[in-house]
Short mmCIF file of C-alpha atoms in Angstrom, two decimals:
data_model
loop_
_atom_site.label_atom_id
_atom_site.label_comp_id
_atom_site.label_asym_id
_atom_site.label_seq_id
_atom_site.Cartn_x
_atom_site.Cartn_y
_atom_site.Cartn_z
CA UNK A 1 70.36 107.04 112.50
CA UNK A 2 72.84 104.16 112.17
CA UNK A 3 73.44 101.32 114.62
CA UNK A 4 76.63 102.89 116.02
CA UNK A 5 74.80 106.15 116.76
CA UNK A 6 72.08 104.21 118.62
CA UNK A 7 74.69 102.30 120.61
CA UNK A 8 76.51 105.51 121.53
CA UNK A 9 73.20 107.12 122.48
CA UNK A 10 72.29 104.21 124.77
CA UNK A 11 75.63 104.42 126.57
CA UNK A 12 75.35 108.20 127.02
CA UNK A 13 71.76 107.90 128.28
CA UNK A 14 72.95 105.43 130.91
CA UNK A 15 75.69 107.84 132.00
CA UNK A 16 73.20 110.72 132.17
CA UNK A 17 70.77 108.57 134.17
CA UNK A 18 73.54 107.70 136.66
CA UNK A 19 74.39 111.41 136.97
CA UNK A 20 70.76 112.38 137.54
CA UNK A 21 70.27 109.67 140.17
CA UNK A 22 73.33 110.90 142.07
CA UNK A 23 72.09 114.49 141.83
CA UNK A 24 68.71 113.47 143.28
CA UNK A 25 70.49 112.22 146.40
CA UNK A 26 72.65 115.34 146.60
CA UNK A 27 69.56 117.56 146.35
CA UNK A 28 68.27 115.96 149.58
CA UNK A 29 71.24 117.48 151.43
CA UNK A 30 71.37 116.00 154.91
CA UNK A 31 68.28 113.87 154.28
CA UNK A 32 64.50 114.02 154.61
CA UNK A 33 64.47 114.01 158.43
CA UNK A 34 66.63 117.12 158.57
CA UNK A 35 64.55 118.77 155.86
CA UNK A 36 61.46 118.09 157.97
CA UNK A 37 63.16 119.66 161.00
CA UNK A 38 63.84 122.85 159.04
CA UNK A 39 60.18 122.99 158.02
CA UNK A 40 59.11 122.49 161.66
CA UNK A 41 61.10 125.62 162.54
CA UNK A 42 59.19 127.55 159.88
CA UNK A 43 62.22 127.63 157.60
CA UNK A 44 62.70 126.78 153.94
CA UNK A 45 65.61 124.62 152.85
CA UNK A 46 68.45 126.18 150.86
CA UNK A 47 67.09 124.85 147.57
CA UNK A 48 63.56 126.02 148.38
CA UNK A 49 64.91 129.49 149.13
CA UNK A 50 66.78 129.66 145.83
CA UNK A 51 63.73 128.43 143.91
CA UNK A 52 61.54 131.07 145.57
CA UNK A 53 64.06 133.85 144.92
CA UNK A 54 64.66 133.41 141.19
CA UNK A 55 62.22 134.57 138.53
CA UNK A 56 59.55 131.91 137.84
CA UNK A 57 60.28 129.88 134.71
CA UNK A 58 63.71 131.43 134.17
CA UNK A 59 66.87 129.48 133.30
CA UNK A 60 69.47 128.62 135.95
CA UNK A 61 72.82 126.86 136.07
CA UNK A 62 74.09 125.29 139.29
CA UNK A 63 77.76 125.36 140.20
CA UNK A 64 79.48 122.63 142.19
CA UNK A 65 76.54 120.32 142.89
CA UNK A 66 79.03 117.43 143.11
CA UNK A 67 81.39 119.32 145.45
CA UNK A 68 82.44 116.98 148.25
CA UNK A 69 81.08 113.91 146.46
CA UNK A 70 82.41 110.71 148.12
CA UNK A 71 84.58 112.86 150.42
CA UNK A 72 84.54 113.27 154.22
CA UNK A 73 82.97 109.84 154.75
CA UNK A 74 84.39 109.60 158.27
CA UNK A 75 82.57 112.85 159.12
CA UNK A 76 79.28 111.62 157.65
CA UNK A 77 79.74 113.27 154.24
CA UNK A 78 79.12 116.77 152.94
CA UNK A 79 76.60 116.66 150.06
CA UNK A 80 77.03 119.56 147.66
CA UNK A 81 79.74 120.95 149.92
CA UNK A 82 76.96 122.08 152.29
CA UNK A 83 76.10 125.08 150.11
CA UNK A 84 73.99 125.69 146.99
CA UNK A 85 75.44 128.01 144.32
CA UNK A 86 73.29 129.04 141.36
CA UNK A 87 73.52 131.60 138.56
CA UNK A 88 69.98 132.75 137.81
CA UNK A 89 67.72 135.73 137.27
CA UNK A 90 66.28 137.81 140.11
CA UNK A 91 63.96 140.61 139.05
CA UNK A 92 65.25 140.01 135.49
CA UNK A 93 68.87 140.64 136.53
CA UNK A 94 71.45 137.89 136.30
CA UNK A 95 72.85 137.19 139.78
CA UNK A 96 74.85 134.54 141.59
CA UNK A 97 73.14 133.11 144.66
CA UNK A 98 74.97 131.37 147.53
CA UNK A 99 72.73 129.53 150.03
CA UNK A 100 74.04 127.60 153.06
CA UNK A 101 72.39 124.19 153.43
CA UNK A 102 71.51 123.91 157.12
CA UNK A 103 70.50 120.24 156.66
CA UNK A 104 74.20 119.37 156.17
CA UNK A 105 75.93 119.60 159.55
CA UNK A 106 73.88 122.72 160.39
CA UNK A 107 75.48 124.47 157.41
CA UNK A 108 78.98 124.13 158.88
CA UNK A 109 81.94 124.95 156.66
CA UNK A 110 84.08 122.01 155.51
CA UNK A 111 87.24 122.69 153.48
CA UNK A 112 85.30 122.08 150.25
CA UNK A 113 82.60 124.50 151.45
CA UNK A 114 85.19 127.25 151.65
CA UNK A 115 86.54 126.37 148.20
CA UNK A 116 83.04 126.42 146.70
CA UNK A 117 82.19 129.78 148.29
CA UNK A 118 85.44 131.24 147.00
CA UNK A 119 84.65 129.95 143.52
CA UNK A 120 81.24 131.69 143.69
CA UNK A 121 82.91 134.94 144.69
CA UNK A 122 85.51 134.53 141.94
CA UNK A 123 82.71 134.22 139.37
CA UNK A 124 81.01 137.32 140.80
CA UNK A 125 84.26 139.31 140.67
CA UNK A 126 85.30 138.21 137.17
CA UNK A 127 81.88 138.92 135.72
CA UNK A 128 80.78 141.81 137.98
CA UNK A 129 77.65 139.85 138.89
CA UNK A 130 75.52 140.90 141.89
CA UNK A 131 75.89 138.24 144.59
CA UNK A 132 73.19 137.25 147.06
CA UNK A 133 74.06 135.29 150.22
CA UNK A 134 71.34 133.32 152.01
CA UNK A 135 73.10 132.72 155.31
CA UNK A 136 72.28 129.79 157.60
CA UNK A 137 75.46 128.32 159.01
CA UNK A 138 76.95 127.10 162.28
CA UNK A 139 80.39 128.34 161.17
CA UNK A 140 83.60 126.38 160.66
CA UNK A 141 83.40 122.58 161.08
CA UNK A 142 85.71 122.46 164.09
CA UNK A 143 87.09 118.90 163.65
CA UNK A 144 88.64 120.12 160.38
CA UNK A 145 89.46 123.71 161.35
CA UNK A 146 93.13 123.19 160.50
CA UNK A 147 92.15 122.69 156.83
CA UNK A 148 89.92 125.75 156.49
CA UNK A 149 91.01 128.51 158.85
CA UNK A 150 94.40 130.10 158.31
CA UNK A 151 95.69 129.72 154.74
CA UNK A 152 95.34 132.12 151.82
CA UNK A 153 92.47 130.26 150.15
CA UNK A 154 90.70 129.43 153.42
CA UNK A 155 87.75 130.90 155.35
CA UNK A 156 89.23 134.37 155.87
CA UNK A 157 89.57 134.92 152.12
CA UNK A 158 85.76 135.13 151.95
CA UNK A 159 85.69 138.38 153.93
CA UNK A 160 88.67 139.79 152.04
CA UNK A 161 86.66 139.18 148.87
CA UNK A 162 83.64 140.92 150.44
CA UNK A 163 85.78 144.02 150.84
CA UNK A 164 87.28 143.73 147.35
CA UNK A 165 83.86 143.38 145.72
CA UNK A 166 82.63 146.39 147.64
CA UNK A 167 85.51 148.46 146.26
CA UNK A 168 84.71 147.16 142.75
CA UNK A 169 81.11 148.27 143.04
CA UNK A 170 79.70 144.73 142.81
CA UNK A 171 76.38 144.64 144.72
CA UNK A 172 76.26 142.20 147.66
CA UNK A 173 73.05 141.47 149.54
CA UNK A 174 72.85 139.09 152.51
CA UNK A 175 69.90 137.57 154.33
CA UNK A 176 70.50 136.05 157.77
CA UNK A 177 67.94 133.24 157.69
CA UNK A 178 69.30 131.04 160.46
CA UNK A 179 72.47 130.81 162.51
CA UNK A 180 75.38 133.17 161.72
CA UNK A 181 78.18 132.95 164.26
CA UNK A 182 81.78 133.89 165.04
CA UNK A 183 83.93 134.87 162.03
CA UNK A 184 81.07 133.96 159.70
CA UNK A 185 79.16 136.96 161.08
CA UNK A 186 81.39 139.24 159.05
CA UNK A 187 80.12 137.96 155.68
CA UNK A 188 76.61 139.45 155.80
CA UNK A 189 77.74 142.62 157.57
CA UNK A 190 80.50 143.22 155.01
CA UNK A 191 77.83 143.02 152.32
CA UNK A 192 76.19 146.24 151.12
CA UNK A 193 72.87 145.44 152.75
CA UNK A 194 71.78 142.83 155.29
CA UNK A 195 68.39 141.40 156.16
CA UNK A 196 67.50 139.22 159.14
CA UNK A 197 64.52 136.92 159.64
CA UNK A 198 62.65 137.42 162.90
CA UNK A 199 62.81 134.55 165.42
CA UNK A 200 64.92 132.25 163.18
CA UNK A 201 67.86 134.48 162.22
CA UNK A 202 70.61 135.23 164.75
CA UNK A 203 74.04 136.80 164.33
CA UNK A 204 76.77 137.24 166.92
CA UNK A 205 80.49 136.77 167.41
CA UNK A 206 79.82 134.32 170.26
CA UNK A 207 76.64 132.45 171.17
CA UNK A 208 75.02 132.35 174.59
CA UNK A 209 76.96 129.29 175.80
CA UNK A 210 80.31 130.82 174.94
CA UNK A 211 79.27 134.17 176.45
CA UNK A 212 78.41 132.35 179.68
CA UNK A 213 81.75 130.53 179.67
CA UNK A 214 83.79 133.62 178.74
CA UNK A 215 82.29 136.39 180.88
CA UNK A 216 79.65 134.69 183.03
CA UNK A 217 76.70 136.52 181.47
CA UNK A 218 73.36 134.70 181.26
CA UNK A 219 71.54 135.59 178.05
CA UNK A 220 69.55 133.75 175.37
CA UNK A 221 70.52 133.76 171.69
CA UNK A 222 67.49 135.77 170.56
CA UNK A 223 68.20 138.61 172.98
CA UNK A 224 71.92 138.40 172.22
CA UNK A 225 71.67 138.57 168.44
CA UNK A 226 68.15 138.24 167.07
CA UNK A 227 66.24 140.46 164.65
CA UNK A 228 64.91 142.88 167.27
CA UNK A 229 68.37 143.36 168.74
CA UNK A 230 70.12 144.08 165.46
CA UNK A 231 67.38 146.05 163.73
CA UNK A 232 66.21 148.10 166.75
CA UNK A 233 69.27 148.41 169.01
CA UNK A 234 72.64 147.71 167.36
CA UNK A 235 71.74 148.77 163.81
CA UNK A 236 73.87 145.90 162.50
CA UNK A 237 71.15 144.75 160.07
CA UNK A 238 69.14 146.91 157.68
CA UNK A 239 65.85 145.06 157.21
CA UNK A 240 63.71 142.82 159.40
CA UNK A 241 61.68 140.07 157.70
CA UNK A 242 58.82 138.18 159.32
CA UNK A 243 59.77 134.89 157.64
CA UNK A 244 61.84 133.40 154.82
CA UNK A 245 59.31 134.32 152.14
CA UNK A 246 59.23 137.92 153.31
CA UNK A 247 63.04 138.11 153.26
CA UNK A 248 63.20 136.76 149.71
CA UNK A 249 60.50 139.21 148.59
CA UNK A 250 62.58 142.07 150.03
CA UNK A 251 65.69 140.86 148.21
CA UNK A 252 63.80 140.75 144.91
CA UNK A 253 62.65 144.31 145.49
CA UNK A 254 66.20 145.49 146.27
CA UNK A 255 67.64 143.81 143.17
CA UNK A 256 64.87 145.36 141.08
CA UNK A 257 66.33 148.81 141.89
CA UNK A 258 69.90 148.01 140.83
CA UNK A 259 71.24 150.12 138.00
CA UNK A 260 73.04 148.83 134.92
CA UNK A 261 76.81 148.80 134.62
CA UNK A 262 79.20 149.13 131.69
CA UNK A 263 79.08 146.12 129.36
CA UNK A 264 81.89 144.34 127.56
CA UNK A 265 80.04 144.70 124.26
CA UNK A 266 80.22 141.15 122.91
CA UNK A 267 78.38 140.68 119.64
CA UNK A 268 74.92 139.12 119.88
CA UNK A 269 72.27 138.69 117.23
CA UNK A 270 68.90 136.97 117.34
CA UNK A 271 69.43 133.41 118.67
CA UNK A 272 68.80 130.60 116.21
CA UNK A 273 68.67 126.86 116.83
CA UNK A 274 71.26 124.57 115.23
CA UNK A 275 70.13 123.12 111.89
CA UNK A 276 71.26 119.74 113.21
CA UNK A 277 69.42 118.88 116.42
CA UNK A 278 71.20 119.38 119.77
CA UNK A 279 69.35 116.25 120.94
CA UNK A 280 71.71 114.26 118.74
CA UNK A 281 74.76 115.31 120.82
CA UNK A 282 74.25 112.25 122.99
CA UNK A 283 74.83 109.83 120.08
CA UNK A 284 78.11 111.10 118.62
CA UNK A 285 80.84 110.13 121.09
CA UNK A 286 81.87 106.51 120.42
CA UNK A 287 81.15 103.91 123.07
CA UNK A 288 84.85 103.03 122.93
CA UNK A 289 86.77 106.21 123.72
CA UNK A 290 89.72 105.03 121.63
CA UNK A 291 87.63 105.21 118.43
CA UNK A 292 87.85 108.25 116.19
CA UNK A 293 84.99 110.61 115.37
CA UNK A 294 84.64 114.02 113.74
CA UNK A 295 84.45 116.84 116.32
CA UNK A 296 82.66 118.92 113.67
CA UNK A 297 79.64 116.68 114.27
CA UNK A 298 79.51 118.02 117.84
CA UNK A 299 80.23 121.63 116.87
CA UNK A 300 77.47 121.62 114.24
CA UNK A 301 74.94 120.62 116.91
CA UNK A 302 76.05 123.40 119.28
CA UNK A 303 76.18 126.44 117.01
CA UNK A 304 73.37 128.53 115.54
CA UNK A 305 72.13 127.22 112.19
CA UNK A 306 75.05 124.72 112.35
CA UNK A 307 77.17 127.34 110.53
CA UNK A 308 80.89 127.88 111.13
CA UNK A 309 83.64 129.94 109.51
CA UNK A 310 86.66 127.69 109.82
CA UNK A 311 90.06 129.34 110.31
CA UNK A 312 93.03 127.65 108.56
CA UNK A 313 90.89 124.60 107.78
CA UNK A 314 93.62 122.69 105.95
CA UNK A 315 96.48 123.55 108.32
CA UNK A 316 97.04 122.05 111.77
CA UNK A 317 94.18 119.60 111.33
CA UNK A 318 94.33 117.99 114.78
CA UNK A 319 92.67 121.12 116.17
CA UNK A 320 89.60 122.79 114.67
CA UNK A 321 89.46 126.59 115.00
CA UNK A 322 86.34 128.39 113.84
CA UNK A 323 84.02 131.34 114.35
CA UNK A 324 80.31 130.76 115.00
CA UNK A 325 77.37 131.92 117.09
CA UNK A 326 75.86 130.15 120.06
CA UNK A 327 72.42 131.37 121.14
CA UNK A 328 73.19 134.53 119.17
CA UNK A 329 76.55 135.20 120.85
CA UNK A 330 79.63 135.40 118.60
CA UNK A 331 82.22 132.83 119.69
CA UNK A 332 85.61 131.49 118.67
CA UNK A 333 85.87 127.71 119.05
CA UNK A 334 89.07 125.75 119.68
CA UNK A 335 88.31 122.02 119.51
CA UNK A 336 90.41 118.87 119.49
CA UNK A 337 89.79 116.79 116.38
CA UNK A 338 89.56 113.06 117.10
CA UNK A 339 89.72 111.89 113.49
CA UNK A 340 92.99 110.60 112.11
CA UNK A 341 93.98 113.13 109.44
CA UNK A 342 96.82 113.88 107.08
CA UNK A 343 99.03 116.92 107.59
CA UNK A 344 99.97 119.27 104.75
CA UNK A 345 103.11 117.13 104.29
CA UNK A 346 101.00 114.01 103.87
CA UNK A 347 101.92 112.61 107.29
CA UNK A 348 99.23 110.91 109.39
CA UNK A 349 98.20 112.79 112.56
CA UNK A 350 96.52 110.91 115.39
CA UNK A 351 93.20 112.19 116.67
CA UNK A 352 93.21 114.05 119.98
CA UNK A 353 96.94 114.82 119.82
CA UNK A 354 98.25 118.39 119.51
CA UNK A 355 100.94 118.77 116.84
CA UNK A 356 103.21 121.76 116.24
CA UNK A 357 101.13 123.13 113.37
CA UNK A 358 97.92 122.82 115.40
CA UNK A 359 99.48 124.62 118.38
CA UNK A 360 100.73 127.40 116.10
CA UNK A 361 97.31 127.76 114.43
CA UNK A 362 95.51 127.82 117.78
CA UNK A 363 97.78 130.52 119.21
CA UNK A 364 97.15 132.75 116.20
CA UNK A 365 93.40 132.13 116.36
CA UNK A 366 93.26 132.97 120.09
CA UNK A 367 95.09 136.24 119.38
CA UNK A 368 92.60 137.03 116.62
CA UNK A 369 89.66 136.46 118.97
CA UNK A 370 91.22 138.82 121.49
CA UNK A 371 91.74 141.40 118.77
CA UNK A 372 88.07 141.11 117.74
CA UNK A 373 86.70 140.84 121.30
CA UNK A 374 85.15 137.41 120.73
CA UNK A 375 84.70 134.97 123.67
CA UNK A 376 86.53 131.65 123.35
CA UNK A 377 85.06 128.16 123.69
CA UNK A 378 87.42 125.19 124.22
CA UNK A 379 86.09 121.68 123.48
CA UNK A 380 88.43 119.15 125.11
CA UNK A 381 89.15 115.66 123.84
CA UNK A 382 92.91 115.71 124.02
CA UNK A 383 95.51 113.11 124.96
CA UNK A 384 98.40 115.61 124.99
CA UNK A 385 101.12 116.98 122.71
CA UNK A 386 102.84 114.76 120.15
CA UNK A 387 106.07 113.15 121.40
CA UNK A 388 109.03 111.53 119.67
CA UNK A 389 112.16 112.68 117.84
CA UNK A 390 110.34 114.13 114.83
CA UNK A 391 108.18 116.35 117.07
CA UNK A 392 111.04 117.34 119.37
CA UNK A 393 113.28 118.26 116.44
CA UNK A 394 110.39 120.22 114.94
CA UNK A 395 110.08 122.36 118.07
CA UNK A 396 106.91 121.00 119.66
CA UNK A 397 107.87 122.50 123.03
CA UNK A 398 108.24 125.97 121.49
CA UNK A 399 104.95 125.75 119.61
CA UNK A 400 103.17 124.29 122.63
CA UNK A 401 104.52 127.11 124.79
CA UNK A 402 103.20 129.60 122.23
CA UNK A 403 99.67 128.15 122.57
CA UNK A 404 99.84 128.03 126.38
CA UNK A 405 101.07 131.64 126.40
CA UNK A 406 98.18 132.76 124.19
CA UNK A 407 95.67 131.03 126.47
CA UNK A 408 97.31 132.49 129.59
CA UNK A 409 97.35 136.06 128.30
CA UNK A 410 93.92 135.98 126.67
CA UNK A 411 91.62 138.61 128.20
CA UNK A 412 88.37 137.71 126.45
CA UNK A 413 86.28 135.30 128.54
CA UNK A 414 87.14 131.63 128.07
CA UNK A 415 84.79 128.67 128.56
CA UNK A 416 85.94 125.05 128.68
CA UNK A 417 83.79 122.00 127.93
CA UNK A 418 85.51 118.68 128.68
CA UNK A 419 83.82 116.36 126.21
CA UNK A 420 86.18 113.40 126.46
CA UNK A 421 89.82 113.18 127.49
CA UNK A 422 91.74 116.09 128.96
CA UNK A 423 95.25 114.80 129.64
CA UNK A 424 98.57 116.30 130.62
CA UNK A 425 99.77 119.51 128.99
CA UNK A 426 96.84 119.18 126.59
CA UNK A 427 94.59 120.17 129.49
CA UNK A 428 96.67 123.30 130.00
CA UNK A 429 96.79 124.31 126.34
CA UNK A 430 93.01 123.80 126.07
CA UNK A 431 92.33 126.12 129.02
CA UNK A 432 92.02 123.75 131.96
CA UNK A 433 91.05 125.01 135.41
CA UNK A 434 94.50 126.53 136.03
CA UNK A 435 94.01 128.94 133.10
CA UNK A 436 91.02 130.83 134.48
CA UNK A 437 88.09 129.73 132.33
CA UNK A 438 85.01 131.72 133.37
CA UNK A 439 83.22 128.36 133.53
CA UNK A 440 84.55 124.83 133.06
CA UNK A 441 82.15 121.91 132.83
CA UNK A 442 82.40 118.22 131.96
CA UNK A 443 80.20 115.82 130.07
CA UNK A 444 79.63 112.46 131.82
CA UNK A 445 82.18 111.02 129.34
CA UNK A 446 85.02 113.25 130.56
CA UNK A 447 88.36 112.04 131.91
CA UNK A 448 90.87 114.44 133.47
CA UNK A 449 94.37 113.29 134.41
CA UNK A 450 98.07 113.70 133.74
CA UNK A 451 97.85 110.82 131.24
CA UNK A 452 95.45 108.06 130.16
CA UNK A 453 94.69 105.25 132.60
CA UNK A 454 96.27 102.45 130.56
CA UNK A 455 99.57 104.31 130.05
CA UNK A 456 99.72 105.56 133.64
CA UNK A 457 98.98 102.13 135.08
CA UNK A 458 101.79 100.55 133.04
CA UNK A 459 104.24 103.23 134.17
CA UNK A 460 103.23 102.79 137.81
CA UNK A 461 103.44 99.00 137.43
CA UNK A 462 106.99 99.26 136.07
CA UNK A 463 108.00 101.41 139.04
CA UNK A 464 106.45 99.05 141.60
CA UNK A 465 107.81 95.85 140.04
CA UNK A 466 111.29 97.39 139.73
CA UNK A 467 111.17 98.36 143.40
CA UNK A 468 110.10 94.83 144.39
CA UNK A 469 112.81 93.22 142.27
CA UNK A 470 115.42 95.58 143.74
CA UNK A 471 114.45 94.20 147.14
CA UNK A 472 114.94 90.67 145.87
CA UNK A 473 111.22 89.89 145.71
CA UNK A 474 109.91 87.60 142.97
CA UNK A 475 106.73 88.53 141.08
CA UNK A 476 104.78 86.02 139.01
CA UNK A 477 102.79 86.94 135.87
CA UNK A 478 99.55 86.41 137.83
CA UNK A 479 100.75 88.71 140.62
CA UNK A 480 101.81 91.28 138.03
CA UNK A 481 98.37 91.16 136.37
CA UNK A 482 96.59 91.51 139.75
CA UNK A 483 98.80 94.46 140.61
CA UNK A 484 98.11 96.08 137.22
CA UNK A 485 94.34 95.63 137.67
CA UNK A 486 94.50 97.20 141.14
CA UNK A 487 96.55 100.17 139.90
CA UNK A 488 94.26 100.64 136.87
CA UNK A 489 91.12 100.63 139.01
CA UNK A 490 92.54 103.21 141.43
CA UNK A 491 93.79 105.44 138.63
CA UNK A 492 90.53 105.22 136.67
CA UNK A 493 88.59 106.35 139.74
CA UNK A 494 90.77 109.45 139.92
CA UNK A 495 90.22 110.30 136.24
CA UNK A 496 86.42 110.15 136.62
CA UNK A 497 84.44 113.38 136.11
CA UNK A 498 82.93 112.83 139.57
CA UNK A 499 86.37 112.86 141.18
CA UNK A 500 87.10 116.14 139.37
CA UNK A 501 83.72 117.69 140.21
CA UNK A 502 83.97 116.68 143.87
CA UNK A 503 87.16 118.75 144.14
CA UNK A 504 85.83 121.61 141.97
CA UNK A 505 88.34 121.00 139.18
CA UNK A 506 85.21 121.48 137.06
CA UNK A 507 82.18 123.58 137.95
CA UNK A 508 79.63 120.93 136.98
CA UNK A 509 78.94 117.68 135.18
CA UNK A 510 76.26 118.43 132.61
CA UNK A 511 73.94 116.73 130.16
CA UNK A 512 75.55 117.41 126.72
CA UNK A 513 72.21 118.82 125.55
CA UNK A 514 72.58 121.64 128.11
CA UNK A 515 75.92 122.82 126.70
CA UNK A 516 74.42 125.71 124.72
CA UNK A 517 72.62 127.01 127.82
CA UNK A 518 75.80 126.97 129.91
CA UNK A 519 77.79 128.78 127.24
CA UNK A 520 75.07 131.37 126.59
CA UNK A 521 74.46 132.18 130.27
CA UNK A 522 78.22 132.24 130.84
CA UNK A 523 78.80 134.79 128.07
CA UNK A 524 75.85 136.86 129.31
CA UNK A 525 77.51 136.95 132.74
CA UNK A 526 80.89 137.83 131.21
CA UNK A 527 79.29 140.65 129.22
CA UNK A 528 78.78 142.52 132.52
CA UNK A 529 82.53 143.10 132.81
CA UNK A 530 84.61 145.15 130.31
CA UNK A 531 87.55 143.33 128.72
CA UNK A 532 91.11 144.41 129.42
CA UNK A 533 93.54 145.05 126.56
CA UNK A 534 95.21 141.88 125.28
CA UNK A 535 98.95 141.62 125.92
CA UNK A 536 100.96 139.32 123.67
CA UNK A 537 103.48 138.63 126.43
CA UNK A 538 106.23 136.32 125.13
CA UNK A 539 104.25 135.00 122.17
CA UNK A 540 106.39 134.99 119.05
CA UNK A 541 104.59 134.92 115.74
#
């Protein structure tokens, strides 16, 4: 390998190491002392429960590990959003598992907790995946109840989704493995089947203290809503488990009996490794993100045998469109090309910019993939659509709208990988979060924003200096530079992949070498749900 590759590799390894170090802290949840307290009660932690539930040695992907990252500092933080969400295999069936982390504020629901739970349910509903809830939560985090209780995408939406999934025939299994109170009590009981762990699991609309305050009745929590009460008297729960391990064993047995459902029928052949090593993915992106590179170098290390069938190769060169296979699955790839290339008219096209011909090509390719029932993969490194008089006179808005329309109306599953930049309308055209990708993940090199940091900072600086001058305030060159540095730093923090992952704009930040696994498991999940007929909408060809 050349010197530049080694330099790029070193930078990426540092970024991956930083990511892994942050994940290690997140995996501790509320910290070792709280983990020890759970063990003293005879309970597993959320992560231990998930690990014990999934098939030994099987692959998993975790959603939203960075949810809540660097948020809620005044409340003591909320690592992982206080809930663990994993797609994995239980009794050889792909499932989504949602486990409350009782080490984080007793599993209380912060606003981001609700958003992460809703994302898990959305994935289950889109892909018709069985969903397993491992419940251990004190309910809504009351100091922030105004941000989680009453709106459409708040706490109550969880139970609405329970009912919707039931009507769709999506299996839901819940295990009450700790506290389950107030409105949160509806989640396990609106599932198809509910288990409860003896002596540690309790479920009730109001705990003993509130019962005493409300109606004057003296009663302990175990008698009020423990396993004996709900399995022997009320009939609220269906199975009694002696401990966490017994509950997880019962869940595995229940999942083992689930029947198969209609598949989408995506094409899959025997998986084959890329001819060019996936390990080399970490050395391709330039250290300086303004430098050009060939996106085909990344694609060839993602796809089986490094083989692609490129669609309209010599037209619309700022976007690569091609057919390939990833882990045996047939895919259509839409990828931003970062090399500076010449158009058919001999004009230079900047890398990472979407031109009219590229937008037109991409729209047609997306329609073809829908016609052929081929899942779509979007590889983002885009700075936006081309601007200027030549582009405007050439109808860039019309062609851009055509691409956005094709993405919006596409019914085959879409998967987005943010490799580098994902700016402005380019994010939309490349199937950003607003366009319903089944999964959207970022490499540690990703940046997501309305525009690049340098451009945005200069615009914001112009606005602020103009405002100051309008007030009669003088600003020296040194003051202007200090202001620009401050604006740039603040803006760059907001374009970071961690900022995006904390707010669930992306489902995860991943090691580039895991990209094939995420795509393959994502398509396998999507294959559980038949595809609707594609509607062209307003697309004009």
